[in-house]
Amino acid sequence: EQRVRMFFHCPYNRSAVTPGSRWVGGRATQLTFAAVSLDGGRTFRLESRTPVAPFYLRTFRMSGRQHYTSGLALVDMKMHGVLLQASDGFNFAPHRHATNVLPRMRHGFVLPKQSEQSALLLFTRVGDAPERILVATGGWPFVPEFPGSEHAITSNEVFHLDSLPKRVVIAGGGYIANEFAGIFNEFGSKVTIVNRGDAILRGYDEQIRDRLLQISMTKGIEFRFNAPFKSIEKQDDGSLMVHLENCDPIAADAVLVATGRVPNTKGLGLEAAGVELDKDGAVKVDDNNQSSVPSIYAVGDVTNRIQLTPVAIREGQAFADSVFGGKPTTVDYANVPSAVFSHPPIGAVGMTEAEARNKLGAVRIYTSDFRAMKNVLAGRNERALYKMVVNAATDQVVGLHMIGPDAPEILQAAAVAVKAGLTKADFDATVALHPSMAEELVLLK
């Protein structure tokens, strides 16, 4: 038995909601609630003792003129309302301007027109299961278990620090670790990246990540490789002492754990519903984003395919087109561009040199190692590196990798050429745009 409590505020008319009913578009619909009571003022409390699946309910939070939602809303087309997501308890208090704001929110759901005499409370009757359920709960930072791990923060909490830590230890070697390392370093913090492996940014081209490592060390960022965490001890002065394997302890004012993200499926009851999950808790889906339960689909990081926001958006659009648009669509995961917003940033699309050699055999590699004009004028010695990987048999450009100022901006346009299968000759035939950093891509020799 699952207890679901819902709290909402009826700002204009106490009689708008009667026991065991709801208002939608000015008409009441019976619900199987065990109790409806008034908790002071004009706030009603409804309590259901009937088992309710967690995806039947959805939370709205509002405060004054600020209206926002949390999580993903699912639309019940038959009821023309919103399916709400269950939680232990939440406040629902629409401001009188809410009816003007909510319908314009970009969350893909529909709100029926409300009158000031009705409460803005929308949910389906118990037992009215939706035809389809889309799970898009994303990922969650993974924190390894070790003594003192509770003293560490993740990419969730790092944005809520009360003050800038003078010494920061970052666990991990991926894009989140390197991005925050660059941020804290630019703010003046002493930064140490601790990685249990022997390299940063696995999956990116080795030459590019080696360049980032070199630049980062030049800027004062320190690295500890092959150094798993043993423990974190909180000192009397509030600072932290980080104990590592194979390394001396490191004193820090903040420890950021950036050791990856895991699918956010814990507590959803998916396994009880028959949905098959992998060893990491990701929802297993086919090419149509359909799980082992035909009526349940999943998109985004919760499926643990490619953990990028644009990929999740593309998967969601494919689901909508296929299921509701009458246009069956699958996502092509080849040549998905990516970026690391480090200092300097990295952009990449297609195969790395190592991947191309393993898959294609004969390849041609073109590089440009230069100092961007903005660095020249600023008196900085930092150099950019652009790299092109070409299939020697076909002349097709199969990979582009770059590190330097505005690399992701340049890479987004260049990714179109790689996706389209253009050749090195096509790049050579394009006139350079001077002076620009991007011109290096058509001047590679």
XYZ file of C-alpha atoms in Angstrom:
445
model
C 0.000 0.000 0.000
C 1.393 3.367 -0.981
C 0.192 6.498 0.783
C -0.013 9.500 -1.501
C -0.599 12.881 0.075
C -1.468 15.950 -1.933
C -1.716 19.516 -0.665
C -3.134 22.353 -2.687
C -4.403 25.847 -2.182
C -7.752 27.116 -3.427
C -7.305 30.900 -3.399
C -10.813 32.076 -4.198
C -13.548 29.661 -3.245
C -13.510 27.015 -0.521
C -16.451 25.253 -2.101
C -14.631 24.837 -5.406
C -13.418 21.389 -4.343
C -15.781 19.033 -2.567
C -14.821 15.805 -0.779
C -13.953 13.077 -3.245
C -14.020 15.209 -6.377
C -11.866 17.415 -8.552
C -12.459 20.275 -10.929
C -11.307 20.174 -14.547
C -12.620 22.755 -16.918
C -15.455 23.586 -14.561
C -16.717 20.033 -13.986
C -16.169 17.737 -11.010
C -14.933 14.174 -11.427
C -15.143 11.596 -8.645
C -11.915 10.309 -7.096
C -11.367 7.443 -4.710
C -9.883 9.437 -1.844
C -10.353 8.246 1.696
C -10.349 11.692 3.255
C -10.569 15.354 2.368
C -10.035 17.902 5.090
C -9.260 21.581 5.545
C -5.920 22.390 7.195
C -6.315 25.996 8.295
C -6.957 28.934 6.004
C -7.897 27.742 2.543
C -5.608 24.741 2.171
C -7.245 21.374 1.540
C -5.595 18.075 2.385
C -6.482 14.961 0.432
C -5.223 11.584 1.539
C -5.582 8.410 -0.473
C -5.208 4.935 1.004
C -5.528 3.319 -2.386
C -2.357 2.008 -4.067
C -1.283 4.454 -6.777
C 1.508 3.918 -9.292
C 4.240 6.558 -8.892
C 3.793 7.877 -12.420
C 0.154 8.785 -11.929
C 0.887 11.997 -10.062
C 2.895 15.114 -10.758
C 4.279 17.939 -8.650
C 3.827 21.674 -9.242
C 5.482 24.238 -7.018
C 4.633 27.912 -7.145
C 5.529 30.959 -5.113
C 4.140 34.400 -5.838
C 4.755 35.213 -9.466
C 7.420 32.498 -9.763
C 5.945 29.334 -11.200
C 7.968 26.275 -12.028
C 7.743 22.509 -12.213
C 10.043 19.671 -11.330
C 10.495 16.487 -13.319
C 8.678 15.427 -16.452
C 4.937 15.808 -16.991
C 3.029 13.144 -18.876
C -0.157 14.113 -20.701
C -3.316 12.019 -20.501
C -4.953 12.850 -23.846
C -8.280 11.379 -22.806
C -8.571 13.526 -19.708
C -6.968 16.593 -21.361
C -5.017 17.127 -18.177
C -1.692 16.386 -16.586
C -0.585 13.179 -14.958
C 1.132 14.075 -11.728
C 4.143 12.317 -10.186
C 3.787 10.839 -6.712
C 5.869 12.123 -3.840
C 5.810 11.962 -0.049
C 4.201 15.387 0.093
C 4.182 18.640 -1.773
C 2.614 22.061 -1.719
C 0.361 23.181 -4.535
C -0.419 26.863 -4.179
C -1.168 28.589 -7.507
C -1.011 32.349 -7.558
C -3.908 34.141 -9.168
C -1.704 34.764 -12.216
C -0.862 31.087 -12.562
C -3.447 30.450 -15.266
C -1.711 33.011 -17.442
C 1.776 31.622 -16.891
C 1.490 27.848 -16.770
C 0.037 27.157 -20.233
C 3.078 28.805 -21.790
C 5.633 26.710 -19.934
C 7.881 24.639 -22.180
C 7.405 21.225 -20.616
C 5.234 19.631 -23.296
C 2.041 19.397 -21.295
C -1.441 20.881 -21.639
C -3.442 22.607 -18.945
C -7.190 23.038 -19.355
C -8.535 26.541 -19.014
C -9.364 27.298 -15.408
C -11.744 29.775 -13.841
C -10.879 31.714 -10.701
C -13.530 29.688 -8.884
C -11.801 26.348 -9.426
C -8.663 24.936 -7.886
C -5.739 24.312 -10.204
C -5.454 20.637 -9.221
C -5.114 18.118 -12.021
C -4.692 14.358 -11.826
C -6.282 11.239 -13.243
C -8.667 9.070 -11.315
C -7.132 6.136 -9.484
C -7.191 3.196 -11.858
C -7.097 5.301 -15.042
C -3.721 4.124 -16.300
C -2.208 5.986 -19.272
C -1.776 4.140 -22.542
C 1.943 4.953 -22.557
C 4.488 6.052 -19.991
C 7.698 7.901 -20.870
C 10.524 7.682 -18.332
C 12.922 10.611 -18.674
C 14.295 11.053 -15.176
C 17.878 11.622 -16.328
C 21.028 10.787 -14.410
C 22.380 11.444 -10.941
C 25.961 12.021 -9.737
C 27.671 8.827 -8.625
C 29.536 8.997 -5.326
C 31.736 5.987 -4.472
C 31.407 4.590 -0.986
C 34.399 5.258 1.250
C 34.844 6.608 4.796
C 34.005 10.302 4.882
C 32.296 10.425 1.508
C 29.501 12.408 3.157
C 31.884 15.380 3.352
C 32.194 15.541 -0.447
C 29.970 17.523 -2.795
C 28.869 16.798 -6.362
C 28.028 18.879 -9.411
C 24.591 19.343 -7.809
C 25.810 21.083 -4.668
C 28.767 22.937 -6.157
C 26.488 25.735 -7.352
C 25.294 26.399 -3.803
C 28.615 26.988 -2.032
C 28.477 29.857 0.453
C 32.020 30.953 -0.349
C 34.864 30.193 -2.730
C 37.057 27.376 -1.355
C 40.754 28.203 -1.441
C 41.776 24.562 -1.971
C 39.690 22.189 -4.056
C 40.271 18.479 -4.627
C 38.306 17.021 -7.540
C 37.833 13.280 -7.873
C 37.505 12.077 -11.453
C 39.005 12.660 -14.864
C 35.963 13.227 -17.084
C 34.454 16.343 -18.556
C 32.748 17.468 -15.333
C 36.012 17.177 -13.379
C 38.029 19.101 -15.949
C 35.385 21.770 -16.454
C 35.114 22.579 -12.751
C 38.888 22.385 -12.412
C 39.155 25.157 -14.983
C 36.430 27.215 -13.288
C 37.939 27.045 -9.800
C 41.417 27.655 -11.177
C 40.243 30.809 -12.963
C 38.668 31.987 -9.691
C 42.037 31.578 -7.965
C 41.520 28.339 -6.057
C 44.316 25.794 -5.750
C 42.968 22.785 -7.666
C 44.079 19.156 -7.558
C 42.465 16.548 -9.823
C 42.660 13.032 -8.406
C 41.971 10.169 -10.784
C 41.985 6.456 -10.041
C 43.112 5.818 -13.652
C 46.109 7.002 -15.613
C 44.481 9.431 -18.067
C 41.861 12.155 -18.314
C 38.901 12.367 -20.704
C 38.702 8.769 -21.837
C 37.031 8.586 -25.244
C 38.592 11.783 -26.573
C 41.557 11.812 -28.918
C 44.788 11.196 -27.039
C 46.653 14.091 -28.637
C 43.897 16.529 -27.679
C 43.611 15.417 -24.057
C 47.367 15.447 -23.671
C 47.315 19.079 -24.797
C 44.656 19.928 -22.174
C 46.738 18.191 -19.497
C 49.793 20.211 -20.514
C 47.913 23.532 -20.514
C 46.165 22.749 -17.213
C 49.459 21.963 -15.485
C 50.963 25.170 -16.877
C 48.074 27.069 -15.257
C 48.817 25.488 -11.898
C 46.278 22.656 -11.768
C 47.842 19.597 -10.156
C 47.073 15.979 -11.032
C 47.300 12.710 -9.122
C 46.887 9.582 -11.224
C 46.337 5.980 -10.134
C 45.182 7.339 -6.786
C 41.831 5.934 -5.592
C 40.234 7.642 -2.593
C 40.718 5.967 0.777
C 38.925 8.418 3.074
C 38.076 12.030 3.845
C 38.594 13.339 7.363
C 37.042 16.547 8.619
C 39.471 18.603 10.677
C 38.721 20.696 13.749
C 38.939 23.911 11.718
C 36.357 22.629 9.227
C 38.860 21.816 6.497
C 39.192 18.367 4.985
C 42.065 15.910 4.738
C 41.911 13.609 1.728
C 43.669 10.267 2.036
C 44.609 8.490 -1.196
C 46.211 5.264 -2.220
C 49.748 5.619 -3.575
C 49.836 9.351 -2.706
C 50.389 11.634 0.248
C 47.290 13.139 1.922
C 45.950 16.400 0.487
C 44.442 19.220 2.551
C 41.346 20.815 1.051
C 38.506 23.182 1.813
C 36.141 21.369 -0.564
C 36.117 17.960 -2.225
C 34.137 17.641 -5.437
C 33.314 14.114 -6.569
C 32.915 13.992 -10.357
C 33.174 10.258 -10.972
C 30.352 9.946 -13.451
C 26.577 9.855 -13.427
C 24.217 6.908 -13.065
C 20.663 6.477 -14.388
C 18.129 8.012 -12.022
C 15.791 5.039 -11.623
C 16.044 4.319 -7.921
C 12.665 4.263 -6.203
C 10.574 4.478 -9.369
C 9.276 0.919 -9.031
C 10.227 0.056 -12.610
C 11.401 -3.457 -11.803
C 8.154 -4.151 -9.976
C 6.356 -3.101 -13.146
C 8.415 -5.596 -15.154
C 10.792 -3.102 -16.757
C 14.217 -4.633 -17.384
C 17.181 -2.624 -16.095
C 20.885 -3.149 -16.734
C 23.556 -3.544 -14.036
C 23.801 0.246 -13.647
C 20.052 0.690 -13.259
C 19.510 2.004 -16.786
C 16.261 1.222 -18.574
C 16.945 -1.216 -21.410
C 15.239 0.007 -24.570
C 15.178 -0.927 -28.249
C 15.768 1.370 -31.232
C 12.261 2.774 -30.720
C 12.978 3.725 -27.064
C 10.582 0.989 -25.927
C 11.338 -0.965 -22.757
C 10.600 -4.613 -21.992
C 7.087 -3.453 -21.018
C 5.395 -2.404 -24.295
C 3.572 0.568 -22.761
C 6.687 2.028 -21.080
C 9.318 3.988 -22.991
C 12.490 5.755 -21.863
C 14.756 8.443 -23.305
C 17.811 10.384 -22.219
C 20.421 9.629 -19.582
C 18.117 7.168 -17.826
C 18.877 4.766 -20.706
C 22.664 5.287 -20.362
C 23.352 5.480 -24.083
C 24.990 8.819 -24.905
C 24.701 11.158 -21.916
C 24.253 14.445 -23.738
C 21.310 16.820 -23.491
C 20.873 17.239 -27.285
C 20.786 13.450 -27.652
C 18.031 13.219 -25.023
C 16.086 15.927 -26.861
C 16.485 14.057 -30.150
C 15.302 10.827 -28.508
C 12.274 12.578 -27.038
C 11.383 14.023 -30.426
C 11.769 10.603 -32.031
C 9.423 9.140 -29.421
C 6.817 11.855 -30.040
C 7.073 11.535 -33.824
C 6.849 7.748 -33.728
C 4.091 7.334 -31.156
C 1.939 10.418 -31.681
C 3.025 11.924 -35.001
C 2.588 8.930 -37.272
C 6.201 9.332 -38.433
C 8.333 6.399 -37.215
C 11.742 7.813 -36.314
C 14.910 6.368 -34.844
C 17.968 8.258 -33.660
C 21.233 7.940 -35.566
C 24.020 7.851 -32.976
C 26.861 8.054 -35.498
C 29.013 11.191 -35.480
C 27.401 12.872 -32.481
C 29.456 15.997 -31.678
C 30.539 16.673 -28.109
C 32.419 19.296 -26.181
C 34.346 19.749 -22.963
C 34.034 23.291 -21.640
C 37.441 23.218 -20.038
C 39.982 26.051 -20.186
C 40.593 25.981 -23.135
C 37.542 24.098 -24.436
C 37.514 20.954 -26.552
C 35.263 20.005 -29.466
C 35.102 16.610 -31.143
C 33.081 14.635 -33.657
C 33.616 11.244 -35.283
C 36.396 8.741 -34.721
C 39.583 9.411 -32.832
C 42.874 8.504 -34.495
C 43.093 5.271 -32.478
C 39.510 4.272 -33.293
C 40.042 4.974 -37.010
C 43.236 2.942 -37.168
C 41.560 -0.005 -35.436
C 38.460 0.126 -37.619
C 39.736 1.362 -40.988
C 43.386 0.412 -41.015
C 44.906 3.005 -43.333
C 44.215 6.595 -42.282
C 45.723 10.008 -42.930
C 46.162 12.484 -40.089
C 46.320 16.254 -40.535
C 47.078 18.654 -37.680
C 47.462 22.372 -37.149
C 49.267 23.513 -34.012
C 49.015 27.290 -33.788
C 48.634 30.248 -31.479
C 45.247 31.903 -31.819
C 45.417 35.583 -32.705
C 43.559 36.551 -29.513
C 46.270 34.792 -27.510
C 48.995 36.515 -29.528
C 47.503 39.947 -28.914
C 47.027 39.161 -25.210
C 50.607 37.969 -24.854
C 49.617 34.408 -23.951
C 51.652 31.478 -25.206
C 48.728 29.024 -25.078
C 48.443 27.126 -28.362
C 45.449 25.607 -30.129
C 45.475 22.210 -31.815
C 43.179 21.085 -34.639
C 43.221 17.505 -35.904
C 41.535 15.845 -38.868
C 41.248 12.072 -39.326
C 40.742 10.891 -42.921
C 39.952 7.457 -44.338
C 42.895 6.854 -46.679
C 40.856 4.585 -48.950
C 37.960 6.983 -49.587
C 39.339 10.438 -48.630
C 36.305 10.825 -46.327
C 36.793 12.911 -43.208
C 35.843 10.571 -40.362
C 36.919 12.658 -37.376
C 37.595 16.228 -36.281
C 39.132 17.080 -32.916
C 40.179 20.471 -31.618
C 41.223 22.307 -28.501
C 41.449 26.061 -28.355
C 39.356 29.213 -27.993
C 35.749 28.740 -29.159
C 36.467 25.176 -30.301
C 32.875 23.963 -29.627
C 31.417 26.852 -31.654
C 33.590 25.971 -34.641
C 33.063 22.237 -34.223
C 29.258 22.490 -34.370
C 29.396 23.772 -37.956
C 32.204 21.413 -38.950
C 30.219 18.453 -37.575
C 27.729 18.932 -40.427
C 30.507 18.172 -42.907
C 31.554 15.024 -41.057
C 27.933 13.867 -40.752
C 27.413 14.480 -44.460
C 30.444 12.363 -45.332
C 32.450 15.119 -47.025
C 35.990 14.420 -48.153
C 39.306 16.083 -47.498
C 39.122 17.366 -51.078
C 35.840 19.129 -50.216
C 37.560 20.925 -47.345
C 40.515 21.813 -49.603
C 38.140 23.262 -52.210
C 36.639 25.656 -49.676
C 38.123 29.158 -49.590
C 39.473 30.161 -46.185
C 37.808 32.886 -44.137
C 40.613 35.116 -42.913
C 41.448 36.061 -40.242
C 39.752 33.318 -38.243
C 40.725 30.249 -36.287
C 38.252 28.099 -38.264
C 40.176 28.699 -41.478
C 42.743 26.196 -40.240
C 40.268 23.426 -41.065
C 40.433 24.170 -44.802
C 44.185 24.841 -44.819
C 45.355 21.538 -43.310
C 48.259 20.052 -45.289
